[in-house]
Amino acid sequence: MDNLEKQLICPICLEMFTKPVVILPCQHNLCRKCANDVFQASNPYLPTRSGSLTSGGRFRCPSCRHEVVLDRHGVYGLQRNLLVENIIDMFKQESSSSKPAPERKEETPMCDVHEDEKINIFCVTHGVPTCSMCKVFGAHKDCEVAPISSIYQTKKTELSDGIAMMVGNNDRMQGIISQLEEACRAIEENGRRQKTLVCEKFDHLYSVLEARKREMSQKVTAEQEEKLNYIRGLTKKYGDHLEESCKIVEMGIQTMEEPEMALFLQNTKPLLKKIAEASSTAHLDKVERGYENMDHYSVNFKKEGKALRSIDFAQDDEDEDDEDEDAEGAAAEGEGAQTVSGGAAVTATSSQPSAPQQISSSPSAAKSAAST
């Protein structure tokens, strides 16, 4: 039987073969699990699923080093050795029938004081089990005692009730833990949702600010283009007048070189008239000092900045409505009034800025001022 048992030992796990047993092409046997472990160790990079091979490969027999080539079924494609499995079953049956069942020995504790006496009674006074000799001659002779069997049943019932109570408490504690875990998940989900809502509110506020910035920039750009067009047109007029004056000067120099007096006098009269006309610039507009200034578009966002810094979560619906009204009022104030450098206030909706001590902001007004 010992020799037979040695023949049924797996060379990998060194234990008796476990079902199913696979037979290799070299006729050696392995547990299927051991064969799979050897294959995975030899092919660590092949894909596996649930610990089993899903494609072909190869490994060497641990007994004879013969190379084993597997198909696409892997280790599950190897043939089972039913003969060895049947032999293992018969060997286990013979081994179990030949060995007698071990007898369970109940060990009775002995008394520490009287080593030859078994503990067979219970001291109710001190609450400890003891022996009869301790009751008669020993430390428990004046104590109240009871049969150990009756105390055993009482304590067993008490312990059973205590265990049942603890199991109930554990169930309640587990329920509380589950509720707390659910509360954690709810808190995380609610936090994510509220952060999303806050981000959406701020994105809306950003869009409102961007729109206002674009509108106010367009107002500045419109006046800038108007003033630039007026100055460029005035520059062209002065350039044309200068060019005409240069031509008249050139004609005057040529006339001065005329030696014939009669011809000189004929050309002098119209030339003097042209010189008088060219010397007058009354028909040209005059740009008053400070016309290029754009300081009347200066803004002051102290109130708005204070309102933005005071943004917080609403306490209830009424507070939220009040904050919306305050925000709308602040926005209306920002649209209706802007602080001008120097202390003068202008409306942001006016298309032409007022500068009473400077030149008017329109070309027509500049022309009328120049004519006066």
mmCIF file of C-alpha atoms in Angstrom:
data_model
loop_
_atom_site.group_PDB
_atom_site.id
_atom_site.type_symbol
_atom_site.label_atom_id
_atom_site.label_comp_id
_atom_site.label_asym_id
_atom_site.label_seq_id
_atom_site.Cartn_x
_atom_site.Cartn_y
_atom_site.Cartn_z
ATOM 1 C CA MET A 1 0.000 0.000 0.000
ATOM 2 C CA ASP A 2 2.871 2.367 0.720
ATOM 3 C CA ASN A 3 4.394 1.743 -2.724
ATOM 4 C CA LEU A 4 1.001 2.303 -4.318
ATOM 5 C CA GLU A 5 0.585 5.563 -2.429
ATOM 6 C CA LYS A 6 3.968 6.772 -3.703
ATOM 7 C CA GLN A 7 2.835 6.130 -7.277
ATOM 8 C CA LEU A 8 -0.233 8.300 -6.681
ATOM 9 C CA ILE A 9 1.735 11.383 -5.574
ATOM 10 C CA CYS A 10 1.685 14.439 -7.878
ATOM 11 C CA PRO A 11 5.257 15.641 -8.670
ATOM 12 C CA ILE A 12 4.119 19.280 -8.368
ATOM 13 C CA CYS A 13 2.089 19.549 -5.156
ATOM 14 C CA LEU A 14 3.619 16.346 -3.601
ATOM 15 C CA GLU A 15 0.127 15.352 -2.508
ATOM 16 C CA MET A 16 -2.116 12.566 -3.751
ATOM 17 C CA PHE A 17 -3.591 13.371 -7.152
ATOM 18 C CA THR A 18 -6.790 15.412 -6.987
ATOM 19 C CA LYS A 19 -9.545 15.040 -9.555
ATOM 20 C CA PRO A 20 -9.464 15.541 -12.404
ATOM 21 C CA VAL A 21 -6.133 13.873 -13.276
ATOM 22 C CA VAL A 22 -4.739 14.663 -16.747
ATOM 23 C CA ILE A 23 -2.373 12.405 -18.676
ATOM 24 C CA LEU A 24 0.421 14.082 -20.666
ATOM 25 C CA PRO A 25 1.639 12.866 -24.083
ATOM 26 C CA CYS A 26 4.674 11.385 -22.294
ATOM 27 C CA GLN A 27 2.236 9.252 -20.192
ATOM 28 C CA HIS A 28 3.010 11.091 -16.945
ATOM 29 C CA ASN A 29 0.125 12.285 -14.781
ATOM 30 C CA LEU A 30 -0.609 15.649 -13.143
ATOM 31 C CA CYS A 31 -3.460 17.240 -11.270
ATOM 32 C CA ARG A 32 -5.276 19.514 -13.666
ATOM 33 C CA LYS A 33 -4.750 22.461 -11.312
ATOM 34 C CA CYS A 34 -1.011 21.717 -11.069
ATOM 35 C CA ALA A 35 -0.781 21.377 -14.850
ATOM 36 C CA ASN A 36 -2.510 24.735 -15.230
ATOM 37 C CA ASP A 37 -0.122 26.326 -12.688
ATOM 38 C CA VAL A 38 2.926 24.945 -14.542
ATOM 39 C CA PHE A 39 1.561 26.190 -17.835
ATOM 40 C CA GLN A 40 0.834 29.713 -16.535
ATOM 41 C CA ALA A 41 4.320 29.887 -15.017
ATOM 42 C CA SER A 42 5.813 28.961 -18.415
ATOM 43 C CA ASN A 43 3.523 31.325 -20.357
ATOM 44 C CA PRO A 44 2.996 34.389 -18.149
ATOM 45 C CA TYR A 45 1.952 36.682 -20.992
ATOM 46 C CA LEU A 46 -0.782 34.557 -22.530
ATOM 47 C CA PRO A 47 -4.343 35.787 -21.809
ATOM 48 C CA THR A 48 -6.239 33.857 -19.159
ATOM 49 C CA ARG A 49 -9.798 34.013 -17.878
ATOM 50 C CA SER A 50 -10.891 33.015 -14.376
ATOM 51 C CA GLY A 51 -7.529 31.395 -13.739
ATOM 52 C CA SER A 52 -7.781 29.065 -16.790
ATOM 53 C CA LEU A 53 -6.067 29.239 -20.137
ATOM 54 C CA THR A 54 -8.074 30.587 -23.094
ATOM 55 C CA SER A 55 -5.532 29.937 -25.898
ATOM 56 C CA GLY A 56 -2.904 27.375 -26.881
ATOM 57 C CA GLY A 57 0.649 27.211 -25.669
ATOM 58 C CA ARG A 58 3.342 24.819 -24.449
ATOM 59 C CA PHE A 59 5.244 23.742 -21.345
ATOM 60 C CA ARG A 60 7.584 20.926 -20.234
ATOM 61 C CA CYS A 61 6.622 17.878 -18.210
ATOM 62 C CA PRO A 62 8.047 18.270 -14.676
ATOM 63 C CA SER A 63 8.965 14.529 -14.585
ATOM 64 C CA CYS A 64 10.774 13.962 -17.895
ATOM 65 C CA ARG A 65 11.083 17.512 -19.346
ATOM 66 C CA HIS A 66 9.186 16.414 -22.470
ATOM 67 C CA GLU A 67 7.643 19.397 -24.258
ATOM 68 C CA VAL A 68 3.848 19.382 -24.117
ATOM 69 C CA VAL A 69 2.049 21.356 -26.863
ATOM 70 C CA LEU A 70 -1.524 22.454 -26.059
ATOM 71 C CA ASP A 71 -4.323 23.298 -28.463
ATOM 72 C CA ARG A 72 -6.689 26.258 -28.158
ATOM 73 C CA HIS A 73 -8.476 24.532 -25.229
ATOM 74 C CA GLY A 74 -5.294 24.717 -23.166
ATOM 75 C CA VAL A 75 -4.995 22.396 -20.170
ATOM 76 C CA TYR A 76 -8.686 21.490 -20.532
ATOM 77 C CA GLY A 77 -7.816 19.848 -23.834
ATOM 78 C CA LEU A 78 -5.641 17.200 -22.114
ATOM 79 C CA GLN A 79 -7.187 13.754 -21.701
ATOM 80 C CA ARG A 80 -8.278 12.682 -18.216
ATOM 81 C CA ASN A 81 -6.729 9.546 -16.713
ATOM 82 C CA LEU A 82 -9.844 7.810 -15.404
ATOM 83 C CA LEU A 83 -7.866 4.711 -14.395
ATOM 84 C CA VAL A 84 -5.711 6.698 -11.976
ATOM 85 C CA GLU A 85 -8.787 8.461 -10.604
ATOM 86 C CA ASN A 86 -10.499 5.125 -9.923
ATOM 87 C CA ILE A 87 -7.375 3.769 -8.226
ATOM 88 C CA ILE A 88 -7.255 6.849 -5.995
ATOM 89 C CA ASP A 89 -10.918 6.338 -5.007
ATOM 90 C CA MET A 90 -10.329 2.672 -4.103
ATOM 91 C CA PHE A 91 -7.159 3.539 -2.172
ATOM 92 C CA LYS A 92 -8.979 6.160 -0.119
ATOM 93 C CA GLN A 93 -11.819 3.723 0.634
ATOM 94 C CA GLU A 94 -9.381 1.017 1.762
ATOM 95 C CA SER A 95 -7.451 3.480 3.893
ATOM 96 C CA SER A 96 -10.599 4.774 5.615
ATOM 97 C CA SER A 97 -11.940 1.268 6.329
ATOM 98 C CA SER A 98 -8.643 -0.058 7.697
ATOM 99 C CA LYS A 99 -8.166 2.778 10.194
ATOM 100 C CA PRO A 100 -10.414 2.598 13.265
ATOM 101 C CA ALA A 101 -12.360 5.694 14.104
ATOM 102 C CA PRO A 102 -10.665 7.581 16.914
ATOM 103 C CA GLU A 103 -12.575 7.487 20.174
ATOM 104 C CA ARG A 104 -13.489 10.813 21.616
ATOM 105 C CA LYS A 105 -12.321 11.129 25.155
ATOM 106 C CA GLU A 106 -13.991 13.526 27.401
ATOM 107 C CA GLU A 107 -11.446 15.049 29.690
ATOM 108 C CA THR A 108 -12.725 15.898 33.153
ATOM 109 C CA PRO A 109 -10.793 18.711 34.831
ATOM 110 C CA MET A 110 -9.105 17.853 38.120
ATOM 111 C CA CYS A 111 -8.934 19.973 41.270
ATOM 112 C CA ASP A 112 -5.799 22.087 41.674
ATOM 113 C CA VAL A 113 -5.653 21.477 45.443
ATOM 114 C CA HIS A 114 -6.700 17.808 45.484
ATOM 115 C CA GLU A 115 -5.107 16.468 42.352
ATOM 116 C CA ASP A 116 -6.863 13.084 42.532
ATOM 117 C CA GLU A 117 -10.333 14.610 42.844
ATOM 118 C CA LYS A 118 -12.499 15.586 39.898
ATOM 119 C CA ILE A 119 -14.350 18.881 39.872
ATOM 120 C CA ASN A 120 -17.940 17.807 40.410
ATOM 121 C CA ILE A 121 -19.675 20.582 42.410
ATOM 122 C CA PHE A 122 -20.140 24.339 42.078
ATOM 123 C CA CYS A 123 -19.465 26.873 44.850
ATOM 124 C CA VAL A 124 -22.351 29.336 44.669
ATOM 125 C CA THR A 125 -20.715 31.691 47.189
ATOM 126 C CA HIS A 126 -17.524 32.217 45.196
ATOM 127 C CA GLY A 127 -18.968 31.353 41.795
ATOM 128 C CA VAL A 128 -16.310 28.759 40.885
ATOM 129 C CA PRO A 129 -16.423 24.977 40.275
ATOM 130 C CA THR A 130 -14.641 22.814 42.887
ATOM 131 C CA CYS A 131 -14.374 19.267 44.232
ATOM 132 C CA SER A 132 -16.051 17.460 47.083
ATOM 133 C CA MET A 133 -12.913 17.436 49.229
ATOM 134 C CA CYS A 134 -12.727 21.246 49.074
ATOM 135 C CA LYS A 135 -16.326 21.360 50.341
ATOM 136 C CA VAL A 136 -15.652 18.928 53.206
ATOM 137 C CA PHE A 137 -12.158 19.909 54.317
ATOM 138 C CA GLY A 138 -10.957 22.710 52.062
ATOM 139 C CA ALA A 139 -11.536 26.396 51.446
ATOM 140 C CA HIS A 140 -15.227 25.973 50.513
ATOM 141 C CA LYS A 141 -16.399 24.066 53.607
ATOM 142 C CA ASP A 142 -18.534 27.012 54.798
ATOM 143 C CA CYS A 143 -19.795 27.952 51.315
ATOM 144 C CA GLU A 144 -23.087 27.226 49.630
ATOM 145 C CA VAL A 145 -22.683 24.645 46.882
ATOM 146 C CA ALA A 146 -24.924 23.154 44.205
ATOM 147 C CA PRO A 147 -24.707 20.244 41.763
ATOM 148 C CA ILE A 148 -22.578 21.196 38.845
ATOM 149 C CA SER A 149 -25.165 19.857 36.381
ATOM 150 C CA SER A 150 -27.873 22.294 37.532
ATOM 151 C CA ILE A 151 -25.489 25.243 37.471
ATOM 152 C CA TYR A 152 -24.298 24.079 34.070
ATOM 153 C CA GLN A 153 -27.783 24.273 32.612
ATOM 154 C CA THR A 154 -28.417 27.662 34.233
ATOM 155 C CA LYS A 155 -25.175 29.167 33.015
ATOM 156 C CA LYS A 156 -25.612 27.603 29.595
ATOM 157 C CA THR A 157 -29.056 29.174 29.301
ATOM 158 C CA GLU A 158 -27.689 32.508 30.523
ATOM 159 C CA LEU A 159 -24.809 32.352 28.059
ATOM 160 C CA SER A 160 -27.175 31.397 25.242
ATOM 161 C CA ASP A 161 -29.394 34.372 26.075
ATOM 162 C CA GLY A 162 -26.345 36.642 26.197
ATOM 163 C CA ILE A 163 -25.137 35.360 22.826
ATOM 164 C CA ALA A 164 -28.601 35.873 21.346
ATOM 165 C CA MET A 165 -28.679 39.400 22.728
ATOM 166 C CA MET A 166 -25.216 40.107 21.298
ATOM 167 C CA VAL A 167 -26.252 38.701 17.931
ATOM 168 C CA GLY A 168 -29.284 41.011 17.984
ATOM 169 C CA ASN A 169 -27.084 43.948 18.944
ATOM 170 C CA ASN A 170 -24.651 43.044 16.189
ATOM 171 C CA ASP A 171 -27.510 42.932 13.681
ATOM 172 C CA ARG A 172 -28.670 46.357 14.836
ATOM 173 C CA MET A 173 -25.120 47.684 14.659
ATOM 174 C CA GLN A 174 -24.771 46.277 11.153
ATOM 175 C CA GLY A 175 -28.033 47.976 10.212
ATOM 176 C CA ILE A 176 -26.739 51.275 11.616
ATOM 177 C CA ILE A 177 -23.469 50.831 9.721
ATOM 178 C CA SER A 178 -25.413 50.179 6.509
ATOM 179 C CA GLN A 179 -27.484 53.313 7.117
ATOM 180 C CA LEU A 180 -24.325 55.350 7.753
ATOM 181 C CA GLU A 181 -22.708 54.024 4.581
ATOM 182 C CA GLU A 182 -25.862 54.893 2.653
ATOM 183 C CA ALA A 183 -25.776 58.369 4.226
ATOM 184 C CA CYS A 184 -22.151 58.757 3.078
ATOM 185 C CA ARG A 185 -23.115 57.832 -0.469
ATOM 186 C CA ALA A 186 -26.065 60.237 -0.354
ATOM 187 C CA ILE A 187 -23.833 63.027 0.974
ATOM 188 C CA GLU A 188 -21.299 62.450 -1.802
ATOM 189 C CA GLU A 189 -24.011 62.418 -4.467
ATOM 190 C CA ASN A 190 -25.733 65.526 -3.059
ATOM 191 C CA GLY A 191 -22.388 67.311 -2.786
ATOM 192 C CA ARG A 192 -21.569 66.562 -6.430
ATOM 193 C CA ARG A 193 -25.026 67.745 -7.515
ATOM 194 C CA GLN A 194 -24.848 70.969 -5.516
ATOM 195 C CA LYS A 195 -21.334 71.741 -6.775
ATOM 196 C CA THR A 196 -22.627 71.283 -10.312
ATOM 197 C CA LEU A 197 -25.483 73.709 -9.615
ATOM 198 C CA VAL A 198 -23.084 76.264 -8.079
ATOM 199 C CA CYS A 199 -20.812 76.023 -11.118
ATOM 200 C CA GLU A 200 -23.806 76.534 -13.417
ATOM 201 C CA LYS A 201 -24.846 79.651 -11.456
ATOM 202 C CA PHE A 202 -21.355 81.103 -11.655
ATOM 203 C CA ASP A 203 -21.108 80.278 -15.364
ATOM 204 C CA HIS A 204 -24.357 82.212 -15.893
ATOM 205 C CA LEU A 205 -22.902 85.128 -13.935
ATOM 206 C CA TYR A 206 -19.747 84.985 -16.057
ATOM 207 C CA SER A 207 -21.866 85.119 -19.216
ATOM 208 C CA VAL A 208 -23.751 88.193 -17.917
ATOM 209 C CA LEU A 209 -20.451 89.948 -17.125
ATOM 210 C CA GLU A 210 -19.026 89.037 -20.528
ATOM 211 C CA ALA A 211 -22.117 90.435 -22.246
ATOM 212 C CA ARG A 212 -21.909 93.710 -20.296
ATOM 213 C CA LYS A 213 -18.193 94.004 -20.980
ATOM 214 C CA ARG A 214 -18.820 93.492 -24.685
ATOM 215 C CA GLU A 215 -21.599 96.121 -24.765
ATOM 216 C CA MET A 216 -19.548 98.722 -22.874
ATOM 217 C CA SER A 217 -16.494 98.060 -25.060
ATOM 218 C CA GLN A 218 -18.656 98.573 -28.131
ATOM 219 C CA LYS A 219 -19.750 101.991 -26.821
ATOM 220 C CA VAL A 220 -16.121 103.062 -26.344
ATOM 221 C CA THR A 221 -15.189 101.676 -29.749
ATOM 222 C CA ALA A 222 -18.070 103.544 -31.446
ATOM 223 C CA GLU A 223 -16.986 106.939 -30.067
ATOM 224 C CA GLN A 224 -13.351 106.129 -30.818
ATOM 225 C CA GLU A 225 -14.165 105.432 -34.473
ATOM 226 C CA GLU A 226 -16.315 108.579 -34.715
ATOM 227 C CA LYS A 227 -13.570 110.792 -33.349
ATOM 228 C CA LEU A 228 -10.907 109.134 -35.478
ATOM 229 C CA ASN A 229 -12.997 109.586 -38.639
ATOM 230 C CA TYR A 230 -13.576 113.244 -37.807
ATOM 231 C CA ILE A 231 -9.882 113.946 -37.105
ATOM 232 C CA ARG A 232 -8.813 112.082 -40.250
ATOM 233 C CA GLY A 233 -11.299 114.070 -42.362
ATOM 234 C CA LEU A 234 -10.063 117.314 -40.801
ATOM 235 C CA THR A 235 -6.460 116.279 -41.446
ATOM 236 C CA LYS A 236 -7.284 115.716 -45.115
ATOM 237 C CA LYS A 237 -8.894 119.181 -45.370
ATOM 238 C CA TYR A 238 -5.838 120.844 -43.834
ATOM 239 C CA GLY A 239 -3.603 118.829 -46.133
ATOM 240 C CA ASP A 240 -5.544 119.930 -49.198
ATOM 241 C CA HIS A 241 -5.396 123.562 -48.035
ATOM 242 C CA LEU A 242 -1.637 123.276 -47.469
ATOM 243 C CA GLU A 243 -1.114 121.791 -50.898
ATOM 244 C CA GLU A 244 -3.107 124.614 -52.489
ATOM 245 C CA SER A 245 -1.092 127.196 -50.521
ATOM 246 C CA CYS A 246 2.173 125.662 -51.708
ATOM 247 C CA LYS A 247 1.016 125.921 -55.315
ATOM 248 C CA ILE A 248 0.099 129.606 -54.807
ATOM 249 C CA VAL A 249 3.531 130.289 -53.258
ATOM 250 C CA GLU A 250 5.181 128.628 -56.225
ATOM 251 C CA MET A 251 3.086 130.731 -58.624
ATOM 252 C CA GLY A 252 4.025 133.893 -56.661
ATOM 253 C CA ILE A 253 7.741 133.089 -56.932
ATOM 254 C CA GLN A 254 7.398 132.587 -60.685
ATOM 255 C CA THR A 255 5.481 135.887 -60.986
ATOM 256 C CA MET A 256 8.189 137.720 -59.059
ATOM 257 C CA GLU A 257 10.680 136.643 -61.711
ATOM 258 C CA GLU A 258 8.582 138.193 -64.531
ATOM 259 C CA PRO A 259 10.652 141.114 -66.045
ATOM 260 C CA GLU A 260 7.826 142.603 -68.114
ATOM 261 C CA MET A 261 5.981 145.108 -65.929
ATOM 262 C CA ALA A 262 2.664 145.052 -67.775
ATOM 263 C CA LEU A 263 2.520 141.272 -67.738
ATOM 264 C CA PHE A 264 3.567 141.296 -64.087
ATOM 265 C CA LEU A 265 0.725 143.619 -63.186
ATOM 266 C CA GLN A 266 -1.777 141.503 -65.103
ATOM 267 C CA ASN A 267 -0.822 138.365 -63.144
ATOM 268 C CA THR A 268 -0.494 140.068 -59.753
ATOM 269 C CA LYS A 269 -4.165 140.939 -59.221
ATOM 270 C CA PRO A 270 -5.625 137.371 -59.371
ATOM 271 C CA LEU A 271 -2.587 136.053 -57.520
ATOM 272 C CA LEU A 272 -3.066 138.464 -54.641
ATOM 273 C CA LYS A 273 -6.712 137.445 -54.461
ATOM 274 C CA LYS A 274 -5.723 133.782 -54.221
ATOM 275 C CA ILE A 275 -3.139 134.606 -51.564
ATOM 276 C CA ALA A 276 -5.787 136.411 -49.499
ATOM 277 C CA GLU A 277 -8.172 133.506 -49.822
ATOM 278 C CA ALA A 278 -5.467 130.942 -48.972
ATOM 279 C CA SER A 279 -4.335 132.903 -45.946
ATOM 280 C CA SER A 280 -7.782 132.616 -44.377
ATOM 281 C CA THR A 281 -8.500 129.331 -42.477
ATOM 282 C CA ALA A 282 -11.882 130.388 -41.190
ATOM 283 C CA HIS A 283 -13.569 127.687 -43.257
ATOM 284 C CA LEU A 284 -11.556 124.959 -41.496
ATOM 285 C CA ASP A 285 -12.699 123.419 -38.193
ATOM 286 C CA LYS A 286 -10.587 123.889 -35.095
ATOM 287 C CA VAL A 287 -10.031 120.947 -32.719
ATOM 288 C CA GLU A 288 -10.407 122.197 -29.218
ATOM 289 C CA ARG A 289 -8.058 121.121 -26.485
ATOM 290 C CA GLY A 290 -8.854 117.759 -24.874
ATOM 291 C CA TYR A 291 -10.972 116.467 -27.762
ATOM 292 C CA GLU A 292 -8.944 113.222 -27.758
ATOM 293 C CA ASN A 293 -9.678 112.528 -24.093
ATOM 294 C CA MET A 294 -11.782 109.373 -23.372
ATOM 295 C CA ASP A 295 -11.754 109.517 -19.564
ATOM 296 C CA HIS A 296 -15.510 109.971 -19.412
ATOM 297 C CA TYR A 297 -15.803 106.187 -19.929
ATOM 298 C CA SER A 298 -14.026 105.386 -16.655
ATOM 299 C CA VAL A 299 -15.996 103.007 -14.412
ATOM 300 C CA ASN A 300 -16.040 102.234 -10.714
ATOM 301 C CA PHE A 301 -16.984 98.708 -9.642
ATOM 302 C CA LYS A 302 -16.523 99.091 -5.886
ATOM 303 C CA LYS A 303 -20.188 98.430 -5.139
ATOM 304 C CA GLU A 304 -20.350 95.557 -7.600
ATOM 305 C CA GLY A 305 -17.111 94.086 -6.226
ATOM 306 C CA LYS A 306 -18.493 94.275 -2.706
ATOM 307 C CA ALA A 307 -21.675 92.573 -3.875
ATOM 308 C CA LEU A 308 -19.669 89.819 -5.606
ATOM 309 C CA ARG A 309 -17.522 89.241 -2.540
ATOM 310 C CA SER A 310 -20.673 88.900 -0.426
ATOM 311 C CA ILE A 311 -22.050 86.086 -2.584
ATOM 312 C CA ASP A 312 -23.028 83.160 -0.358
ATOM 313 C CA PHE A 313 -25.507 80.322 -0.192
ATOM 314 C CA ALA A 314 -29.154 81.302 0.354
ATOM 315 C CA GLN A 315 -30.596 80.441 3.769
ATOM 316 C CA ASP A 316 -34.147 79.967 2.520
ATOM 317 C CA ASP A 317 -36.378 80.848 -0.439
ATOM 318 C CA GLU A 318 -37.118 84.379 0.816
ATOM 319 C CA ASP A 319 -33.457 85.207 1.213
ATOM 320 C CA GLU A 320 -32.804 83.892 -2.288
ATOM 321 C CA ASP A 321 -35.545 86.144 -3.734
ATOM 322 C CA ASP A 322 -34.121 89.157 -1.869
ATOM 323 C CA GLU A 323 -30.648 88.434 -3.165
ATOM 324 C CA ASP A 324 -31.974 88.173 -6.741
ATOM 325 C CA GLU A 325 -33.683 91.560 -6.387
ATOM 326 C CA ASP A 326 -30.534 93.122 -4.936
ATOM 327 C CA ALA A 327 -28.456 91.680 -7.753
ATOM 328 C CA GLU A 328 -30.871 93.070 -10.361
ATOM 329 C CA GLY A 329 -30.799 96.503 -8.664
ATOM 330 C CA ALA A 330 -26.999 96.489 -8.600
ATOM 331 C CA ALA A 331 -26.912 95.535 -12.277
ATOM 332 C CA ALA A 332 -29.320 98.363 -13.089
ATOM 333 C CA GLU A 333 -27.119 100.813 -11.201
ATOM 334 C CA GLY A 334 -24.073 99.526 -13.092
ATOM 335 C CA GLU A 335 -25.888 100.113 -16.392
ATOM 336 C CA GLY A 336 -27.320 103.531 -15.476
ATOM 337 C CA ALA A 337 -24.374 105.312 -13.882
ATOM 338 C CA GLN A 338 -20.604 105.155 -14.300
ATOM 339 C CA THR A 339 -18.039 107.258 -12.495
ATOM 340 C CA VAL A 340 -16.152 109.708 -14.701
ATOM 341 C CA SER A 341 -12.603 110.682 -13.803
ATOM 342 C CA GLY A 342 -12.668 114.197 -12.359
ATOM 343 C CA GLY A 343 -16.071 113.673 -10.679
ATOM 344 C CA ALA A 344 -18.480 114.088 -13.631
ATOM 345 C CA ALA A 345 -21.056 111.280 -14.110
ATOM 346 C CA VAL A 346 -22.445 110.140 -17.491
ATOM 347 C CA THR A 347 -24.984 107.496 -18.460
ATOM 348 C CA ALA A 348 -23.615 104.317 -20.007
ATOM 349 C CA THR A 349 -26.456 104.296 -22.543
ATOM 350 C CA SER A 350 -25.585 107.719 -24.056
ATOM 351 C CA SER A 351 -24.064 107.401 -27.500
ATOM 352 C CA GLN A 352 -22.110 110.699 -27.241
ATOM 353 C CA PRO A 353 -20.167 111.585 -24.065
ATOM 354 C CA SER A 354 -20.588 115.066 -22.660
ATOM 355 C CA ALA A 355 -17.529 117.219 -22.004
ATOM 356 C CA PRO A 356 -18.838 120.751 -21.410
ATOM 357 C CA GLN A 357 -15.400 122.272 -20.836
ATOM 358 C CA GLN A 358 -13.854 120.400 -23.788
ATOM 359 C CA ILE A 359 -14.709 120.083 -27.448
ATOM 360 C CA SER A 360 -18.043 118.534 -28.365
ATOM 361 C CA SER A 361 -17.892 114.846 -29.245
ATOM 362 C CA SER A 362 -19.556 115.159 -32.695
ATOM 363 C CA PRO A 363 -18.025 116.652 -35.869
ATOM 364 C CA SER A 364 -21.086 118.870 -36.504
ATOM 365 C CA ALA A 365 -20.810 120.414 -33.059
ATOM 366 C CA ALA A 366 -17.084 121.019 -33.628
ATOM 367 C CA LYS A 367 -17.856 122.813 -36.889
ATOM 368 C CA SER A 368 -20.475 125.043 -35.225
ATOM 369 C CA ALA A 369 -18.032 125.863 -32.408
ATOM 370 C CA ALA A 370 -15.338 126.775 -34.921
ATOM 371 C CA SER A 371 -17.691 128.997 -36.913
ATOM 372 C CA THR A 372 -18.653 130.953 -33.784
#
